Coordinates of C-alpha atoms in Angstrom, one line a residue:
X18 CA 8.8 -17.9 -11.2
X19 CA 10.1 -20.2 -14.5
X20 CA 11.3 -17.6 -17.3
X21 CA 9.0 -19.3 -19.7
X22 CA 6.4 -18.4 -17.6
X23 CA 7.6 -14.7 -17.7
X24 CA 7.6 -14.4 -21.1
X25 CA 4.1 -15.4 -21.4
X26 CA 3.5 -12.8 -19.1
X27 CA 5.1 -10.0 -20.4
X28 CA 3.5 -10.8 -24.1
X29 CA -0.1 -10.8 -22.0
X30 CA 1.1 -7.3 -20.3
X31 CA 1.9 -6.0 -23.7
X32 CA -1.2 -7.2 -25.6
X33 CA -3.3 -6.0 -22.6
X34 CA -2.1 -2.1 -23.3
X35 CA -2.4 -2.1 -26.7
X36 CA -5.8 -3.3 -26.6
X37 CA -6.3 -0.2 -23.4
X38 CA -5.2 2.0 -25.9
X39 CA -6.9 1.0 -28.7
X40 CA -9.8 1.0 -26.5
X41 CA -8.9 4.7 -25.5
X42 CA -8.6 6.0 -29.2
X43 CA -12.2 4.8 -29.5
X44 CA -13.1 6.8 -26.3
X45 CA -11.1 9.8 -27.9
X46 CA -13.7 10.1 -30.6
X47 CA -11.1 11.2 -32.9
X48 CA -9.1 13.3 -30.4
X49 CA -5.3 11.9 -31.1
X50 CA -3.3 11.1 -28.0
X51 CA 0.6 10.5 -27.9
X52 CA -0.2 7.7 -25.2
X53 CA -2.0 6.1 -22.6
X54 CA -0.4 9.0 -20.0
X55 CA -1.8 12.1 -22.3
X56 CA -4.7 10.1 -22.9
X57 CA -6.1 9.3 -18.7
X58 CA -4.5 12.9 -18.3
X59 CA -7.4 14.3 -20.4
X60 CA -10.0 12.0 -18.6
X61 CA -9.1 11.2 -15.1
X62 CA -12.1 10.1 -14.3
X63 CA -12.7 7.5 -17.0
X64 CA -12.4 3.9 -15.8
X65 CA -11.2 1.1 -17.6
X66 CA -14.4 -1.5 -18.6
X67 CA -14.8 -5.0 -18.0
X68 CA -14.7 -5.1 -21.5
X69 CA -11.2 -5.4 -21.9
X70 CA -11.2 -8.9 -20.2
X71 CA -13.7 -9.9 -22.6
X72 CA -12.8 -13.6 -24.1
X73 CA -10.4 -13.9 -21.3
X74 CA -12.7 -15.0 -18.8
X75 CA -13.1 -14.0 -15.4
X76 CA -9.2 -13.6 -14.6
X77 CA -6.5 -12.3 -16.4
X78 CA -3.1 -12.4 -15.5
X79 CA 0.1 -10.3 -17.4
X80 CA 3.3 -8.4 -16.2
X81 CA 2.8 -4.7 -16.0
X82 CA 4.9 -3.2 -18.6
X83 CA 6.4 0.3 -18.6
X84 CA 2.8 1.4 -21.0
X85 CA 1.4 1.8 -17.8
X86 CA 4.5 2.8 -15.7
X87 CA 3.4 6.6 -14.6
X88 CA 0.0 6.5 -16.2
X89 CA -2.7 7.4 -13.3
X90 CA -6.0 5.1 -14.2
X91 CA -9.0 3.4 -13.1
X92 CA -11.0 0.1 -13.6
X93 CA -14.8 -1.5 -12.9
X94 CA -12.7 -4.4 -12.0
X95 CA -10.1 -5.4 -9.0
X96 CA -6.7 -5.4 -9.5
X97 CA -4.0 -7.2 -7.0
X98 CA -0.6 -5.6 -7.8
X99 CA 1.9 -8.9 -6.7
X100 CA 6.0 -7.7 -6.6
X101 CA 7.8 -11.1 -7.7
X102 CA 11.2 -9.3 -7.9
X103 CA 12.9 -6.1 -7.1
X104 CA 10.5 -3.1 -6.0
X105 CA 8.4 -0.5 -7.0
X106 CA 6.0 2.6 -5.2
X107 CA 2.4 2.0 -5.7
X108 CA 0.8 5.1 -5.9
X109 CA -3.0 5.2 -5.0
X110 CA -4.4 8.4 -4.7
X111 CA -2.0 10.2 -2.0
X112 CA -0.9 7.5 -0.8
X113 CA 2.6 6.6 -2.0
X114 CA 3.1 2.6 -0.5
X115 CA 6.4 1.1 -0.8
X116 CA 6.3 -2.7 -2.5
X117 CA 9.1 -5.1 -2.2
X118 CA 9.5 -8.9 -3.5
X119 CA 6.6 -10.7 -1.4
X120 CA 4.1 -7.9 -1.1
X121 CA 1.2 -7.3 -2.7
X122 CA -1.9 -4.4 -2.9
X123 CA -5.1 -4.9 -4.1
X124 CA -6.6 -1.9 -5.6
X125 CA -11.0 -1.7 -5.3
X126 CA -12.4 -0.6 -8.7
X127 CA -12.9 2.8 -8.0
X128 CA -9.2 3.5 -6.5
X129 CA -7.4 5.5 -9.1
X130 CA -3.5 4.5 -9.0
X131 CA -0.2 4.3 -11.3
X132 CA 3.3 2.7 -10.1
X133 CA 6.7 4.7 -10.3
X134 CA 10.3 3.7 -9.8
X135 CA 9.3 0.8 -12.0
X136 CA 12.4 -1.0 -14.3
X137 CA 10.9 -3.1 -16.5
X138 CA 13.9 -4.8 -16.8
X139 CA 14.6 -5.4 -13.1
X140 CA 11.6 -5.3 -11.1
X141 CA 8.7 -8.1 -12.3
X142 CA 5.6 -7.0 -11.1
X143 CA 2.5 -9.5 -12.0
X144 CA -1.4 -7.6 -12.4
X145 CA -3.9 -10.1 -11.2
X146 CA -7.5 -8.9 -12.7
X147 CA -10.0 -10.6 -11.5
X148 CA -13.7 -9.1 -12.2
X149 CA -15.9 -8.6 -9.5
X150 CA -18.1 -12.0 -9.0
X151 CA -15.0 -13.8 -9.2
X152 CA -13.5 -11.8 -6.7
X153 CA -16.4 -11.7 -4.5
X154 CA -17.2 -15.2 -4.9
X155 CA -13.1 -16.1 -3.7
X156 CA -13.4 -13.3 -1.0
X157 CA -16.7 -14.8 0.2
X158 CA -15.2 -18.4 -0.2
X159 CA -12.6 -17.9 2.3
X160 CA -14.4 -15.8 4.9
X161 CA -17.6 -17.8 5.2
X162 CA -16.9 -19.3 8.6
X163 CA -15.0 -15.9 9.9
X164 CA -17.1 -13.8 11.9
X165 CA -14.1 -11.1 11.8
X166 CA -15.0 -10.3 8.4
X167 CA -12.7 -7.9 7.3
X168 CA -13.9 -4.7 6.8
X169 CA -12.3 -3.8 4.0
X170 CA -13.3 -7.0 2.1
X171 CA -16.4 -6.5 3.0
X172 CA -16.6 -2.9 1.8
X173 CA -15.5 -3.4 -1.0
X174 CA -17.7 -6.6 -2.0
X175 CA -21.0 -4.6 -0.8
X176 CA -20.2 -1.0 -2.4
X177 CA -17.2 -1.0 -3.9
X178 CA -15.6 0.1 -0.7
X179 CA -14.6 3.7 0.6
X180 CA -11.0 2.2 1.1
X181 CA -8.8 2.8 -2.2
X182 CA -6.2 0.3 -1.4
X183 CA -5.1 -2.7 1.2
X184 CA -1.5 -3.8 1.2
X185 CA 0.3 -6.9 2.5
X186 CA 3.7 -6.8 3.4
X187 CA 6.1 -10.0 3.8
X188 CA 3.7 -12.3 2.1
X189 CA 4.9 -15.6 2.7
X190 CA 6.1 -18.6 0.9
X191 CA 2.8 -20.3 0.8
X192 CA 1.5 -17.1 -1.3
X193 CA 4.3 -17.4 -4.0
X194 CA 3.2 -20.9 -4.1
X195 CA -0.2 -20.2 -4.6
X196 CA 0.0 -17.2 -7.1
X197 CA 3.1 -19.3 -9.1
X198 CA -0.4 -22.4 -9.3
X199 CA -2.6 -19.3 -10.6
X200 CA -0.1 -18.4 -13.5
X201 CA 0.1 -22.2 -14.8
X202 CA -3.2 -22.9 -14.3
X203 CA -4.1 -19.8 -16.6
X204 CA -1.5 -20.6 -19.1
X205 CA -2.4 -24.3 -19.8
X206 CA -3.0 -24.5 -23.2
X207 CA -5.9 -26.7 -23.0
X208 CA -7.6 -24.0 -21.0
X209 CA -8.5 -24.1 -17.1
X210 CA -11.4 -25.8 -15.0
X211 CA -13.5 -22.7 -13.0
X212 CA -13.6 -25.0 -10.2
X213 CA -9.8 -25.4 -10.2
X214 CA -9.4 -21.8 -10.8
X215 CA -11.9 -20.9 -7.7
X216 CA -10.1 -22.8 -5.4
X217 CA -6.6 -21.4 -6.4
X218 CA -8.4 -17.6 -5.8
X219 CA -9.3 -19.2 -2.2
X220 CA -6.3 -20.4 -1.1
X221 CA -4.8 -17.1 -2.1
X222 CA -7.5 -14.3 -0.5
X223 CA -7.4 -16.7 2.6
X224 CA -3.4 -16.6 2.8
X225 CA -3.7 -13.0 2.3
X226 CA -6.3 -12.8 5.1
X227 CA -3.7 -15.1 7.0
X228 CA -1.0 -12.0 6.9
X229 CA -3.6 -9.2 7.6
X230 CA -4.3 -10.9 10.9
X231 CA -1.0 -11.8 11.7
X232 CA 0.1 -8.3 11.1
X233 CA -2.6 -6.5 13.7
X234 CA -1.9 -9.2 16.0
X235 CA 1.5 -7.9 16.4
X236 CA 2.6 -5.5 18.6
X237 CA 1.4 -2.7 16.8
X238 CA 1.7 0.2 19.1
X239 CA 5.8 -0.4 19.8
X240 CA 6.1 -1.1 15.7
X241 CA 4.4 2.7 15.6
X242 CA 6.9 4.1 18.0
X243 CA 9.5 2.8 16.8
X244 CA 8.5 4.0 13.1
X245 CA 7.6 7.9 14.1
X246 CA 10.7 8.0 16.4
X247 CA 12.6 6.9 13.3
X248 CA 11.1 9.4 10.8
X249 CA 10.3 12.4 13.0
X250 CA 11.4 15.1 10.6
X251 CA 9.2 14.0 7.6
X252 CA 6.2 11.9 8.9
X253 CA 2.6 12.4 8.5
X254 CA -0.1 10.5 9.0
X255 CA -0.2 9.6 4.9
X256 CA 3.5 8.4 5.0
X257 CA 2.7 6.2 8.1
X258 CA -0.3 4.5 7.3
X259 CA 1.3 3.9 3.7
X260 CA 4.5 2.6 5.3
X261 CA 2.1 -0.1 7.4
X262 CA 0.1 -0.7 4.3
X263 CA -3.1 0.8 5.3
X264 CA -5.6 4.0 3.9
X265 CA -5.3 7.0 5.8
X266 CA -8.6 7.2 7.5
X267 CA -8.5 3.6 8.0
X268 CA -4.9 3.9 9.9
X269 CA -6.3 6.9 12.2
X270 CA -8.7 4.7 13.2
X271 CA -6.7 1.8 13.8
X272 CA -4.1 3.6 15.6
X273 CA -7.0 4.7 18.2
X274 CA -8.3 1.2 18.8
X275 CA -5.2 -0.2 19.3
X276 CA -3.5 2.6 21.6
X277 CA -6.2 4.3 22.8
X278 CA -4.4 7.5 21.2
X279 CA -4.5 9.9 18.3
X280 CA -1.9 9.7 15.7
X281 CA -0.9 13.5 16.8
X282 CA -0.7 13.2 20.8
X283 CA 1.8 9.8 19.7
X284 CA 4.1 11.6 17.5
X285 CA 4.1 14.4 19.8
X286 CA 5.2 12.2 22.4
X287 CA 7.8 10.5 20.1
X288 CA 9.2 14.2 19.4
X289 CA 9.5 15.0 22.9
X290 CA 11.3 12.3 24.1
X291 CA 14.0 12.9 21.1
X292 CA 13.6 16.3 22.6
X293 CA 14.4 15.3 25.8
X294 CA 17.6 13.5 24.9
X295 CA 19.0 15.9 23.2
X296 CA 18.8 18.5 25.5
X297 CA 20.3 15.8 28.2
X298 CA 23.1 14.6 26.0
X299 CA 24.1 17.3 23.2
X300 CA 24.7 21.2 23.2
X301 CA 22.8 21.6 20.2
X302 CA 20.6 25.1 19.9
X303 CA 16.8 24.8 21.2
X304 CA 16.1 25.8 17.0
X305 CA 18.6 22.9 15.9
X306 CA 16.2 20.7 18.4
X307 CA 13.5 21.8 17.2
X308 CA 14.2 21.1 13.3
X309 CA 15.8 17.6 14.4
X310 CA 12.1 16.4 15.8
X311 CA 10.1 17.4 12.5
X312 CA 9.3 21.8 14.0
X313 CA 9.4 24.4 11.5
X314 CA 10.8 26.7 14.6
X315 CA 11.4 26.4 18.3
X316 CA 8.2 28.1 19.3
X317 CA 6.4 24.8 18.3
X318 CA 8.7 22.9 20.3
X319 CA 8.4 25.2 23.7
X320 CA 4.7 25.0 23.7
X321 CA 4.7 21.2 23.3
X322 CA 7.3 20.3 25.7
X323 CA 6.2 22.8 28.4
X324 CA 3.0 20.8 28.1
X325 CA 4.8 17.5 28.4
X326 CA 7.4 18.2 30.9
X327 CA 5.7 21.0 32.9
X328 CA 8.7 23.1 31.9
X329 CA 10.2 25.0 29.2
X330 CA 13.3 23.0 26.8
X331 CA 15.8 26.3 28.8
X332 CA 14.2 24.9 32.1
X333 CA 14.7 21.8 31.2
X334 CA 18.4 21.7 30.4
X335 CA 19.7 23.8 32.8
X336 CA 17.8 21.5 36.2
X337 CA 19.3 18.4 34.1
X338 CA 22.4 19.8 32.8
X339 CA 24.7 17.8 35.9
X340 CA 22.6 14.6 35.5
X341 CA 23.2 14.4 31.2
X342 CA 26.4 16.4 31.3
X343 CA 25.4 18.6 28.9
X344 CA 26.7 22.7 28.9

């Protein structure tokens, strides 16, 4: 994106927090904040009113500036969190979802969230507000003729959705293109036709439709494995579903339909066939095993792998100990 076009942006970012926290000293009713961060901390569950787009139509575009950097909030209106450079954690409820250059989130209304590990001089990450008819006008727009609605759109255009977040990963060219059109069409000084605007929000919520697909499409079981034999000792079912961009609840379900498993009996197989090759190839202790795959202690790890392998990790080594040479 054009550095002109930046600076715009970052003036917009700017402008937009002052007016939040103007707009919070009025809510404070003459309680005196420090900042926006002391200020959502004494009302976490306030939201943010379409209000503050007022005069700026039904779209508002601005870089997210380091006012907000930390600075857990909500809004009545949807918010698409778009990384053009460098990376930041987007942290939506207790969900923690990595964002690189390319990716993008989209945040419903009621989804408290703040990003962290945020350098405003570095990492240029662009808030696209949209309120909700435009949003569900675009959304609607580009899934007319799709009888696999997704869910989540869906939710969210009917109720405000029970999903906080939906993140898309390795966006493609096409959507740099597409948000890069959004930014000048916004910015023309002679103001922007609704129709041109519409379309632009189409192109975009189909493009991201486009990677959603593409994504589940994909061989999503051996992505899993791979990703929980990688990160045995630390993952949970939050870290994973962040990692693949999805909500919690909605990633247990996925993972069922798509491997006719739970998340728990999958990592638990993961861990035992880590197990299983250390106990074939290394002399390390059963409790050094057992802490490698993600135990708290060995008795965890017996249980499991007696289930697994119809014998104990002892067993185990010793009928296998010519076979993987271990002592």
């Amino acid at each position: 994106m054009k550095r002109e076009l930046l600076q715009v942006l970052w003036a917009r970012g700017e402008k937009i927090a002052k007016e939040t926290l103007s707009w919070a000293k009025e809510q404070a009713a003459g309680e005196d904040y420090a900042d926006l961060a002391a200020f959502f901390a004494a009302h976490p569950t306030l939201s943010l009113p379409d209000k503050l787009l007022a005069g700026k139509g039904d779209v508002f575009l601005s870089l997210h500036t380091e006012d907000f950097n930390g600075v857990p909030h909500c809004h009545d209106f949807v918010e698409i969190i778009y990384v053009c450079r460098g990376s930041v954690i987007d942290c939506v409820g207790e969900s923690r979802i990595s964002l690189g250059q390319g990716d993008a989130c989209i945040h419903n209304p009621s989804a408290t969230h703040f990003l962290t590990d945020f350098d405003g001089e570095r990492d240029v990450v662009l808030n696209i507000l949209l309120s909700r008819r435009i949003f569900g006008k675009s959304v609607y727009a580009a899934v007319i003729r799709d009888n696999k609605l997704d869910g989540f759109f869906n939710r969210l255009l009917s109720d405000g959705g029970s999903e906080p977040y939906r993140a898309f990963k390795n966006l493609s060219d096409a959507a740099e293109t597409i948000v890069e059109l959004l930014v000048k069409e916004l910015l023309q000084s002679d103001g922007y036709s609704s129709a041109v605007l519409e379309s632009i929000l189409l192109l975009l919520f189909a493009e991201l439709l486009r990677n959603y697909r593409k994504r589940e499409e994909e061989d999503f079981t051996g992505r899993l494995e791979s990703y929980l034999f990688e990160n045995l000792q630390s993952v949970t079912v939050e870290t994973a579903a962040a990692a693949f961009g999805y909500h919690p609840k909605y990633f247990s379900v996925l993972v069922r339909k798509e491997t006719g498993r739970s998340f728990r009996s999958l990592l638990t197989e993961q861990r035992m066939k880590k197990a299983e090759v250390q106990l074939l190839f290394t002399d390390y202790s059963i409790e050094e095993i057992a802490e490698s795959v993600g135990y708290r202690d060995a008795v965890s790890l017996y249980g499991n792998f007696k289930e697994y392998a119809g014998m104990t990790p002892s067993e185990f080594r010793r009928g296998n100990s010519k076979k993987g040479g271990a002592s």
